[in-house]
CSV table of C-alpha atoms and ligand atoms in Angstrom, one decimal:
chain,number,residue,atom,x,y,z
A,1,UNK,CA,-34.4,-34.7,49.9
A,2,UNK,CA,-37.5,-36.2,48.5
A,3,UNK,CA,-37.0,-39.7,49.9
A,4,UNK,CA,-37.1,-39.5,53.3
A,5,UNK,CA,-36.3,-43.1,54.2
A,6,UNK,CA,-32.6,-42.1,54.1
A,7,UNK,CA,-31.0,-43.1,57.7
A,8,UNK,CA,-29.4,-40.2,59.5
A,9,UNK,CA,-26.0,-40.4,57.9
A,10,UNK,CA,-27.0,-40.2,54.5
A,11,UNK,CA,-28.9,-37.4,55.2
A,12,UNK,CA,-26.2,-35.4,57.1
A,13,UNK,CA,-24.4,-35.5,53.3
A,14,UNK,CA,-26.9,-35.5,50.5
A,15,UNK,CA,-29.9,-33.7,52.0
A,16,UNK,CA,-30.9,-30.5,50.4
A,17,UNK,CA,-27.7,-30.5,47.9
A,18,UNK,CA,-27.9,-28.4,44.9
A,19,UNK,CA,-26.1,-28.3,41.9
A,20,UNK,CA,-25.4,-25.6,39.1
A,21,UNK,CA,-24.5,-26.0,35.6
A,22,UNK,CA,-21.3,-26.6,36.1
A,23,UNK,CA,-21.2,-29.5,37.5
A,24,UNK,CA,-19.5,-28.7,41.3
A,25,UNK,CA,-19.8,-31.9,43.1
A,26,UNK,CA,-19.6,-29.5,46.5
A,27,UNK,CA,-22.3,-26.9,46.5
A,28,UNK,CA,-21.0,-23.9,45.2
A,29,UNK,CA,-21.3,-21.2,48.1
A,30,UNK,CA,-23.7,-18.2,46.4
A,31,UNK,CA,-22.1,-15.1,47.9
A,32,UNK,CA,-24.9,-13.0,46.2
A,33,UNK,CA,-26.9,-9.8,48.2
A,34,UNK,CA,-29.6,-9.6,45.7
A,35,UNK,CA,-30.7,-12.0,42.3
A,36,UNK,CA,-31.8,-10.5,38.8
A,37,UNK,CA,-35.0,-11.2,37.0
A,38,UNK,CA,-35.7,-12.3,33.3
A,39,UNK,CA,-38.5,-9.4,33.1
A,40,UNK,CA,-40.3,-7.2,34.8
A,41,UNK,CA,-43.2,-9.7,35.0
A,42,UNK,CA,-41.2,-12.4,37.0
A,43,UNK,CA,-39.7,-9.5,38.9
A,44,UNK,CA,-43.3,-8.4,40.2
A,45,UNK,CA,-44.4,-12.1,40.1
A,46,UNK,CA,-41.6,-12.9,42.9
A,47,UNK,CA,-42.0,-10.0,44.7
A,48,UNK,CA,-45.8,-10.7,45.3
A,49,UNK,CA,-45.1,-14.2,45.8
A,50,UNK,CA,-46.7,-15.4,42.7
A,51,UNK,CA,-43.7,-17.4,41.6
A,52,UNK,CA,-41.1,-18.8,44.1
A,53,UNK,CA,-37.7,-17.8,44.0
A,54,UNK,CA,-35.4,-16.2,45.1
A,55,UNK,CA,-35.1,-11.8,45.1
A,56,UNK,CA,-32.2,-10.8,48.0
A,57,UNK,CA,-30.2,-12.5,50.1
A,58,UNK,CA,-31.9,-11.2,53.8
A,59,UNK,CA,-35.1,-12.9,52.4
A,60,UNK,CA,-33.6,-16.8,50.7
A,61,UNK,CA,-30.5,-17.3,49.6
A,62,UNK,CA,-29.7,-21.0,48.3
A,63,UNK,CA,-26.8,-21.7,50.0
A,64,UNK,CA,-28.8,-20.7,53.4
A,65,UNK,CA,-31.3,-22.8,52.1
A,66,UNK,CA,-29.4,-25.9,51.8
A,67,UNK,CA,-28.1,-25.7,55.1
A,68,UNK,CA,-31.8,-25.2,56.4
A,69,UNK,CA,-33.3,-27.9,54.5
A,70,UNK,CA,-30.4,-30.5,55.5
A,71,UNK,CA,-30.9,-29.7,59.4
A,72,UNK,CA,-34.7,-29.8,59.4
A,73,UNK,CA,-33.8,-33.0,57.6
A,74,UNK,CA,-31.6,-34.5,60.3
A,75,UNK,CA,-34.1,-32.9,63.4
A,76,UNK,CA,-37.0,-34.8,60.8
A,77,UNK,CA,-38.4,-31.1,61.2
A,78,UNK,CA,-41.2,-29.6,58.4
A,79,UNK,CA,-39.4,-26.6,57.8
A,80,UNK,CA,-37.1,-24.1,59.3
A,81,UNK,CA,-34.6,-20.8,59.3
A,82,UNK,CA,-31.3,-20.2,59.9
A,83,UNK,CA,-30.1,-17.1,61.0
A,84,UNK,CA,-26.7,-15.5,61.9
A,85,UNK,CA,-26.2,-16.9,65.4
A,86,UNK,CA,-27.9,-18.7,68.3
A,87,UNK,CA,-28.7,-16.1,69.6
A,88,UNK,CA,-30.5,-14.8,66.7
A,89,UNK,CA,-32.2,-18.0,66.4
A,90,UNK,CA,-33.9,-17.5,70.1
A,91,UNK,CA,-35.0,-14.1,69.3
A,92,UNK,CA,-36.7,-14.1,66.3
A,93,UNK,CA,-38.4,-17.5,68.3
A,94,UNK,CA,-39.7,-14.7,70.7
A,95,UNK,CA,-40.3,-12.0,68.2
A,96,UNK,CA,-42.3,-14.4,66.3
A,97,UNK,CA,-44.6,-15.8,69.0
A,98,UNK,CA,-44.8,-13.1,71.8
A,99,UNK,CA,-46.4,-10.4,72.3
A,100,UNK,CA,-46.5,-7.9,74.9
A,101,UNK,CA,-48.6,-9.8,78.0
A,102,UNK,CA,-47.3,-13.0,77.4
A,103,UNK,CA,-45.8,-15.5,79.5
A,104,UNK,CA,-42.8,-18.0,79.1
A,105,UNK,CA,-42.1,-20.5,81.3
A,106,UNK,CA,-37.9,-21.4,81.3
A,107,UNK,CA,-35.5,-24.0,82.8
A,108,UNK,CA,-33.7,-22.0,85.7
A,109,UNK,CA,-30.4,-23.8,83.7
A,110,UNK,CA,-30.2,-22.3,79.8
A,111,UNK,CA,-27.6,-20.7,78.5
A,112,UNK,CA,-26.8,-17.0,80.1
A,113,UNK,CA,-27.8,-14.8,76.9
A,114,UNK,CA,-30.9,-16.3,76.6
A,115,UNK,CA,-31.5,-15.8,80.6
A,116,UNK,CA,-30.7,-12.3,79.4
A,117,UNK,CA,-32.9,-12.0,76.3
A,118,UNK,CA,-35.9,-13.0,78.4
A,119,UNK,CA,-35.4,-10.7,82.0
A,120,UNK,CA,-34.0,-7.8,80.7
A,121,UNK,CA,-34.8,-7.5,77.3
A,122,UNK,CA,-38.5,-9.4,76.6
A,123,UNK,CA,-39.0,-7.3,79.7
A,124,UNK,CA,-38.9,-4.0,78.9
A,125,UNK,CA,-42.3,-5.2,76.4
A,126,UNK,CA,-44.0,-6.1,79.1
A,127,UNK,CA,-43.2,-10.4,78.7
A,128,UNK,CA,-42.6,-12.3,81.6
A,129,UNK,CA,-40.8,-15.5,82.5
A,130,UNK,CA,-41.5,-17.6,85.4
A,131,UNK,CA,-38.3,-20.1,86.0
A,132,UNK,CA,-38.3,-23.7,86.9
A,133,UNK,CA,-36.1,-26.7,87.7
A,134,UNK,CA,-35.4,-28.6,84.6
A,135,UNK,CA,-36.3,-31.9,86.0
A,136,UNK,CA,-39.1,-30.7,88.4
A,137,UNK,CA,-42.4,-31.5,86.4
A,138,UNK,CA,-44.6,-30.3,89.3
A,139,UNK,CA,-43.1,-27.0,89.4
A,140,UNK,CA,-43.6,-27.0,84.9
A,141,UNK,CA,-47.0,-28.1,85.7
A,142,UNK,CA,-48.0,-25.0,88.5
A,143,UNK,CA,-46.4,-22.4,85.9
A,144,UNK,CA,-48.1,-23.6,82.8
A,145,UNK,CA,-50.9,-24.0,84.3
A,146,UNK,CA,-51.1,-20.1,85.1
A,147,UNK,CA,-50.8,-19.8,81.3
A,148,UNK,CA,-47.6,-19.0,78.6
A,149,UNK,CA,-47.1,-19.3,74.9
A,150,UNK,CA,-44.0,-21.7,75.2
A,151,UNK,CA,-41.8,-23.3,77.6
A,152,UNK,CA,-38.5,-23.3,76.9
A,153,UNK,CA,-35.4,-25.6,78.1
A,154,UNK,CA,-31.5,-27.3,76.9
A,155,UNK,CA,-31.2,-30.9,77.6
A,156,UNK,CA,-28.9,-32.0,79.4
A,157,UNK,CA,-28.3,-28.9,80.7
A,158,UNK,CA,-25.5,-26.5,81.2
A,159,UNK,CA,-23.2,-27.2,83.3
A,160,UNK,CA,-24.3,-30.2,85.5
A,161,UNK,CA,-25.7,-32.0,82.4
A,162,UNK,CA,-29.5,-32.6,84.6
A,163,UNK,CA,-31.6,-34.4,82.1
A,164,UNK,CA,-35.2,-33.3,81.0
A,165,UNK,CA,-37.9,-35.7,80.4
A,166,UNK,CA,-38.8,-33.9,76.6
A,167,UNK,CA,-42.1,-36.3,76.1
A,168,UNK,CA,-43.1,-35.6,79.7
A,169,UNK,CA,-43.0,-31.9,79.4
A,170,UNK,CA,-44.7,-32.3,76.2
A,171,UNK,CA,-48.1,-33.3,77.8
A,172,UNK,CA,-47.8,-30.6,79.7
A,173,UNK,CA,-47.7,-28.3,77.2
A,174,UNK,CA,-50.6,-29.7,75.3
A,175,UNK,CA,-52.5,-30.0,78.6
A,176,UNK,CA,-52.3,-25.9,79.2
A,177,UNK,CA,-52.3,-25.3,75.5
A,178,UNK,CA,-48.7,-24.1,75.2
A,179,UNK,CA,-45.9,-24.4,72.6
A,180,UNK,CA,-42.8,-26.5,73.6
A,181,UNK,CA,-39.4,-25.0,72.3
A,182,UNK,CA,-36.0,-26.6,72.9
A,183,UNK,CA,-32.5,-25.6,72.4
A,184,UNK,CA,-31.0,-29.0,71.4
A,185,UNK,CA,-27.7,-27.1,71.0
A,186,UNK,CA,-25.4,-29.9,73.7
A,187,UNK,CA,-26.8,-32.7,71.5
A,188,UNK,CA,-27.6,-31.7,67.9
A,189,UNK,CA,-29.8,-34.3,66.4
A,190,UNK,CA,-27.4,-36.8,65.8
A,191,UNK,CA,-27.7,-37.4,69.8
A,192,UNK,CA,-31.5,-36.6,70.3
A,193,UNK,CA,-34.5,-35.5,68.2
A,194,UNK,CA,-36.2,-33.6,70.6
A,195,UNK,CA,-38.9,-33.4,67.8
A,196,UNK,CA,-39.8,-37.1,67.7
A,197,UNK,CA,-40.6,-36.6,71.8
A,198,UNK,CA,-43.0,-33.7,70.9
A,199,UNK,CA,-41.0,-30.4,70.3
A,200,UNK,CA,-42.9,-27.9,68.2
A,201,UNK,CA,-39.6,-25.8,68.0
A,202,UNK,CA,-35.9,-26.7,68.1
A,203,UNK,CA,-33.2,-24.3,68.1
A,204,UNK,CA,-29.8,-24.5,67.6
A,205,UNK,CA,-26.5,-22.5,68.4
A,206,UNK,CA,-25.1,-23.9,65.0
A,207,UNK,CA,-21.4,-22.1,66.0
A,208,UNK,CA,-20.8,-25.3,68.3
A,209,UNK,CA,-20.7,-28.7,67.7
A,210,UNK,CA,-22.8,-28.1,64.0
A,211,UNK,CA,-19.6,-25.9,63.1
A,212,UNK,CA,-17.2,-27.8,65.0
A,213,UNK,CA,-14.3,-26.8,64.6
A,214,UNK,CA,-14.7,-23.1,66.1
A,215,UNK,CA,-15.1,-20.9,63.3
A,216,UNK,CA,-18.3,-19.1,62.8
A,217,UNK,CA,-21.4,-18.1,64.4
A,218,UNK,CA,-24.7,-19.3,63.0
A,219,UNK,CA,-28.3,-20.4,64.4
A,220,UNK,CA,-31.3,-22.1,63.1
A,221,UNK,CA,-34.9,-23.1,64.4
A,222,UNK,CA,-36.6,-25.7,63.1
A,223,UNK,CA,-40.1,-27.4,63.1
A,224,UNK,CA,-43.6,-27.6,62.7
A,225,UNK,CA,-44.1,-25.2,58.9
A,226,UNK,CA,-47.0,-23.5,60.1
A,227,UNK,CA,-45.4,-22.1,62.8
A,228,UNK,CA,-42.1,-21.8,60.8
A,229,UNK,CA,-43.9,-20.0,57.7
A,230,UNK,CA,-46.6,-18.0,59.5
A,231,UNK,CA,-44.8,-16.5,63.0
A,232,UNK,CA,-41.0,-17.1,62.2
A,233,UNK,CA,-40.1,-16.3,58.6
A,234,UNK,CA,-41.9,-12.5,58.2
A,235,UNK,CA,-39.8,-11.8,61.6
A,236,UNK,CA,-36.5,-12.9,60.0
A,237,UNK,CA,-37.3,-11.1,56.5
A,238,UNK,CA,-38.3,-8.2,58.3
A,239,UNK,CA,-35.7,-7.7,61.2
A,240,UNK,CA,-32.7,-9.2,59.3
A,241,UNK,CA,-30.9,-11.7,61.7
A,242,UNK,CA,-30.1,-13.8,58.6
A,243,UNK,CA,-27.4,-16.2,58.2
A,244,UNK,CA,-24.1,-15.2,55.9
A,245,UNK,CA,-24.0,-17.8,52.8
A,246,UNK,CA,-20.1,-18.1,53.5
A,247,UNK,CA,-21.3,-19.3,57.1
A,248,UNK,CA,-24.3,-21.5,55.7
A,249,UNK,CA,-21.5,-23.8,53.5
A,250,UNK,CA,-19.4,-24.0,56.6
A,251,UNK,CA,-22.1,-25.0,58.7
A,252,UNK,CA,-23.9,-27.5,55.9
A,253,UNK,CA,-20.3,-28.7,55.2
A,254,UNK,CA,-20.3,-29.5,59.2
A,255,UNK,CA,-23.2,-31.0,59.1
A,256,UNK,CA,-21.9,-33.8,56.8
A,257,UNK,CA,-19.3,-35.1,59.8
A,258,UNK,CA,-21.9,-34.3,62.7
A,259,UNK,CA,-22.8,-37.7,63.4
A,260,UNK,CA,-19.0,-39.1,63.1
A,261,UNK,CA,-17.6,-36.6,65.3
A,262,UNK,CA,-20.4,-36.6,68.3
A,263,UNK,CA,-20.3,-40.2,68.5
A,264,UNK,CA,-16.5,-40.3,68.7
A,265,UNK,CA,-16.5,-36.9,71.6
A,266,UNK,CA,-19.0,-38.8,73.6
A,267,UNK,CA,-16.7,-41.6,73.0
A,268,UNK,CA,-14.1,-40.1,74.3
A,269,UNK,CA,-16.4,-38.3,77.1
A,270,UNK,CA,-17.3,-41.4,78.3
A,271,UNK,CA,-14.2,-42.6,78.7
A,272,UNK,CA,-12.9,-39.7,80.6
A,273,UNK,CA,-16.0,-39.8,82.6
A,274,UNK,CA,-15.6,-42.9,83.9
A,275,UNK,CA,-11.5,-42.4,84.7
A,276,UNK,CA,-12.4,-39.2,86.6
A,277,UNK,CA,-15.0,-41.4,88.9
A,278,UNK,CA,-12.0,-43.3,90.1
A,279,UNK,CA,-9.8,-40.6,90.9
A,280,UNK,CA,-9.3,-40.0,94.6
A,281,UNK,CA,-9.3,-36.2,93.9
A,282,UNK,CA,-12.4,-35.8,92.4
A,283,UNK,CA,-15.7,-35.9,94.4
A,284,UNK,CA,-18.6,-36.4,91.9
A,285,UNK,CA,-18.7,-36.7,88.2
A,286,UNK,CA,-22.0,-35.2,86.0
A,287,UNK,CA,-22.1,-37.2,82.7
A,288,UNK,CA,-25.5,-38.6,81.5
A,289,UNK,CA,-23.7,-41.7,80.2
A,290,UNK,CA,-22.5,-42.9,83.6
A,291,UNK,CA,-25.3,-45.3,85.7
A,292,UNK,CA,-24.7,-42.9,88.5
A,293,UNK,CA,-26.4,-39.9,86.3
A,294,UNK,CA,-29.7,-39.5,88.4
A,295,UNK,CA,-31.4,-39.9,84.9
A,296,UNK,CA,-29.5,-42.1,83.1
A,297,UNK,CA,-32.2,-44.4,82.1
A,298,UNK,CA,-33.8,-41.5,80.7
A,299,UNK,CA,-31.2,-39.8,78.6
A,300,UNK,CA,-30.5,-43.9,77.6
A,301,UNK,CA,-34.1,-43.3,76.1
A,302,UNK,CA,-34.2,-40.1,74.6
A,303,UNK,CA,-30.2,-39.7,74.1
A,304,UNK,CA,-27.8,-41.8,71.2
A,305,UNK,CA,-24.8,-40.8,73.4
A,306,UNK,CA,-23.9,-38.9,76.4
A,307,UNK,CA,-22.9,-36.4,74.3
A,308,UNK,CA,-18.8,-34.3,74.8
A,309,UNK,CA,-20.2,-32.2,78.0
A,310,UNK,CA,-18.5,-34.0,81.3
A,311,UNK,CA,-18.9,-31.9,84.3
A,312,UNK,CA,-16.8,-33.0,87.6
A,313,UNK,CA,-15.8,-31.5,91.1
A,314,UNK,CA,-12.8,-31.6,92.7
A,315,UNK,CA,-12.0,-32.1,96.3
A,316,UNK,CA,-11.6,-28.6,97.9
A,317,UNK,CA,-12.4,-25.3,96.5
A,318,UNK,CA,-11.7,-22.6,93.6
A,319,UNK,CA,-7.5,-23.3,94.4
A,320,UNK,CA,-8.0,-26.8,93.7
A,321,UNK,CA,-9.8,-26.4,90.8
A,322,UNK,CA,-8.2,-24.1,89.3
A,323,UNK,CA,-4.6,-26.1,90.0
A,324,UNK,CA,-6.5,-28.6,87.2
A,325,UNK,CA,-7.6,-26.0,84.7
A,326,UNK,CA,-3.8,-24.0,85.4
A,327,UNK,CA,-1.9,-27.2,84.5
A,328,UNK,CA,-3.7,-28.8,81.5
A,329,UNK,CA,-1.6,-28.0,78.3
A,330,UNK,CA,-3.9,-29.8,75.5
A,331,UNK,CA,-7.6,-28.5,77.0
A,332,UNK,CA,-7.4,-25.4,75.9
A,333,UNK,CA,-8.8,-23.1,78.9
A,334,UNK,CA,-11.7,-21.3,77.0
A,335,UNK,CA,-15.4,-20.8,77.9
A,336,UNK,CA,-16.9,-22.5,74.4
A,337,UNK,CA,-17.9,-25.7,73.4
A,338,UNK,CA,-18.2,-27.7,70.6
A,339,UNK,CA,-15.0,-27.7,69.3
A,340,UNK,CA,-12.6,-30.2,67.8
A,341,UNK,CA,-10.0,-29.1,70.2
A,342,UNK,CA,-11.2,-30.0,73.8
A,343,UNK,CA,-12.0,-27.4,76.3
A,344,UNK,CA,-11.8,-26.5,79.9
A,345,UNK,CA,-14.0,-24.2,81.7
A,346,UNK,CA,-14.4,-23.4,85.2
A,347,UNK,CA,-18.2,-22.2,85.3
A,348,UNK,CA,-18.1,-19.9,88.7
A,349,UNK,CA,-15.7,-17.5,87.9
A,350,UNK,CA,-16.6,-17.4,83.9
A,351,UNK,CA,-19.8,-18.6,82.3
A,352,UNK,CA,-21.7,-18.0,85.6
A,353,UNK,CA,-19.5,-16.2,87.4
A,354,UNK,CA,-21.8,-12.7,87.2
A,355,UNK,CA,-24.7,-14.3,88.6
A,356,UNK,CA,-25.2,-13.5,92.9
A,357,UNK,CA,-23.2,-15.8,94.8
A,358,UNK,CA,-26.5,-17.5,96.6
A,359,UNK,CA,-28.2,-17.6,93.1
A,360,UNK,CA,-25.1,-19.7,92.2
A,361,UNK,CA,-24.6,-22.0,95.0
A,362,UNK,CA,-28.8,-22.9,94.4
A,363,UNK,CA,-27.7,-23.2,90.7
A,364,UNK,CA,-25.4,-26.3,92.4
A,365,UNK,CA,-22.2,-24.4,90.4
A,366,UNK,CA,-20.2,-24.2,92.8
A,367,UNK,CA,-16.1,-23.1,93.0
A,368,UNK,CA,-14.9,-26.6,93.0
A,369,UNK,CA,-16.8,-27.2,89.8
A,370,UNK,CA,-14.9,-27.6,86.4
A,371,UNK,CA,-16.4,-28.7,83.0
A,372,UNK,CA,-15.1,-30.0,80.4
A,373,UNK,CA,-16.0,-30.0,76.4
A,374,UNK,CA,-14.5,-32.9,74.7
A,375,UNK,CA,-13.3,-32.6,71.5
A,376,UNK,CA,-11.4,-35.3,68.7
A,377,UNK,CA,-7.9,-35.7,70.2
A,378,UNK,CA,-7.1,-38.9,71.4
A,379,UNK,CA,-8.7,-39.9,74.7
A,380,UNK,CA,-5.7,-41.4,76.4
A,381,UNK,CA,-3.8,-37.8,75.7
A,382,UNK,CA,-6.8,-36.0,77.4
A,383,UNK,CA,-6.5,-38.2,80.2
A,384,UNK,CA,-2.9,-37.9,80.5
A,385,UNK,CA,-3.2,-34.0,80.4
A,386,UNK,CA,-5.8,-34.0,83.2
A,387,UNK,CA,-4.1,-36.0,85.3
A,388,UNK,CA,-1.0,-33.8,85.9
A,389,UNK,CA,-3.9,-31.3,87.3
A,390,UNK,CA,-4.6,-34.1,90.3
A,391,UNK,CA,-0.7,-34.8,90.6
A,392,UNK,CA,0.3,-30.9,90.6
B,401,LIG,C1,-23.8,-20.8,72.7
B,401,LIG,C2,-25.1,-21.1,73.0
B,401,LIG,C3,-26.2,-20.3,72.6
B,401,LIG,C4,-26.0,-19.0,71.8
B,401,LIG,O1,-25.4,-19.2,70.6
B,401,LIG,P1,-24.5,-18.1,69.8
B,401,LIG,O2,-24.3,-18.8,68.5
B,401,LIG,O3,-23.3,-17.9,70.6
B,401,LIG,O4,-25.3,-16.9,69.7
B,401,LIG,C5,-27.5,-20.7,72.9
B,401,LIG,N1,-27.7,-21.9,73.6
B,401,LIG,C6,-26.7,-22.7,74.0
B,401,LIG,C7,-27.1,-23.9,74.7
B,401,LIG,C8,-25.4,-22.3,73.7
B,401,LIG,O5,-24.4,-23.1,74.2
């Protein structure tokens, strides 16, 4: 929207809306592969970019559009793209900005694909990535300082919800004259902006809490336009990881609840969070809302909310553990997030449950661990449901 001194929440439902001749009050969704043109004039005029608009579906397509325009919006981003999954997103991030030679420095704790994308696939054309800890700034500082195009990191991260200090490790870039991208998927900006601490790219898994409600894949990256329209957008035009329109209304249609629903999960998390601290079987609790989070002041700073990620261990080992995840009847025992419908995940034998054993235990993920992704039912249910786990 034009006006940008609209707060958050009238953004999340009136930026970038579009309406047709008819008169939809809800933005018509434009399932449409290519568009026609009045004359072979505009037709050669769009083509060479001499007139905007729009000419097939893999290039704009103003459903995608809207979604784009109403996240950059809400991240208070210049520009941005969406594309067909998170995945997607961090790809064409790479394709975009590396080249064969190149260095990335990465939290030791992102998501598993993208550990993927990086050693085995950015490999293979000759890219490297050196990993860190996300809340080690010397050990940032010693790999940027050898040199890389970006550093990359989630915060808080996944599973143990460690907090990074986005402004610190902004300086850092600058300093060694690299770009600072982060995957802002466990927050979405109605938590944290990681742009107002610096970020020159944000991307997003939009299939979690942007969808909500577990029903499509999507992705996005937004930021700074220059790097948007020079490095990002001919990659997406050209390779074709583009975002379905019918997926782009979902998604833009979640985006008008975003800010209603994460504060009422982290609600909710924090709630559980702080019963889980007082039960007698369970040994620590990881939720960047409690005061016992190692950076709580921090994510107090750079964080709304604690977000719907609530990590805990149990006393024991993988029996006792899995007794909790075997007895729950509302968490439903998946290994997504995001969701409406609460979730239970226990990390060693699922989302990390490939990586080496001593890789693991470094990692801190150990088989008592169990996390949980809070979603909209009522709290004292959850709570109910989680304690017949301890009792069993
Ligand atoms: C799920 C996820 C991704 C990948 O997104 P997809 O939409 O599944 O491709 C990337 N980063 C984080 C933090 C995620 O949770």
């Amino acid at each position: 929207m034009e006006d940008d001194n609209f707060q958050f929440d009238t953004l999340a439902v009136r930026a970038g809306a579009y309406h047709t001749e008819y008169g939809a009050h809800t933005e018509p969704i434009f399932l449409t592969s290519s568009f026609v043109f009045d004359s072979p004039e505009q037709a050669a005029a769009r083509f060479s970019g001499a007139e905007p608009g729009n000419i097939y579906s893999r290039f704009t397509n103003p459903t995608v559009d809207a979604f784009v325009t109403r996240l950059a919006a809400l991240e208070g981003a210049e520009a941005g793209i969406a594309t067909s999954s998170g995945m997607s997103a961090i790809m064409t991030v790479c394709l975009g900005l590396l080249s064969a030679g190149d260095r990335i420095v990465a939290s030791h704790s992102i998501f598993g694909s993208t550990t993927q994308l990086f050693t085995q696939v950015l490999s293979r054309f000759g890219i490297t990535t050196e990993f860190v800890g996300l809340t080690d700034l010397a050990a940032w500082e010693k790999a940027l300082k050898q040199g890389a195009k970006f550093a990359y990191l989630e915060t808080p991260s996944n599973p143990l919800t460690d907090v990074a200090d986005i402004a610190a490790l902004k300086q850092l870039t600058e300093r060694y004259g690299a770009l600072l991208v982060v995957d802002n998927c466990f927050c979405t900006p109605a938590l944290q902006k990681p742009i107002e601490f610096g970020a020159d790219l944000v991307v997003h898994s939009a299939t979690k809490f942007i969808d909500g409600q577990g029903r499509v894949l999507g992705g996005a990256v937004v930021g700074k336009r220059a790097l948007i329209e020079s490095s990002l957008l001919p990659v997406l035009r050209t390779t074709g990881p583009c975002l379905s329109p019918f997926n782009a209304w979902l998604l833009l249609k979640g985006l008008e609840t975003l800010s209603i629903r994460m504060e009422r999960m982290s609600a909710s998390a924090l709630q559980l969070a702080q019963w889980l601290s007082t039960q007698p079987m369970v040994e620590a609790v990881y939720y960047p809302g409690l005061a016992s989070h190692p950076q709580f002041s921090l994510a107090a700073r750079q964080q709304r909310a604690g977000g719907a990620i609530v990590t805990f261990t149990v006393k024991g080992g993988r029996a006792e553990a899995w007794n909790v995840v075997r007895a729950c009847r509302l968490f439903s025992v998946t290994a997504n997030i995001g969701d409406a419908r609460s979730t239970i995940t226990h990390p060693a034998t699922t989302t990390h449950g490939r990586i080496a054993p001593d890789v693991r235990q470094a990692a801190r993920i150990g088989e008592n661990l169990i996390r949980l992704s809070v979603g909209l039912e009522n709290a004292q249910d959850l709570q109910a449901d989680l304690q017949k786990g301890f009792s069993s």
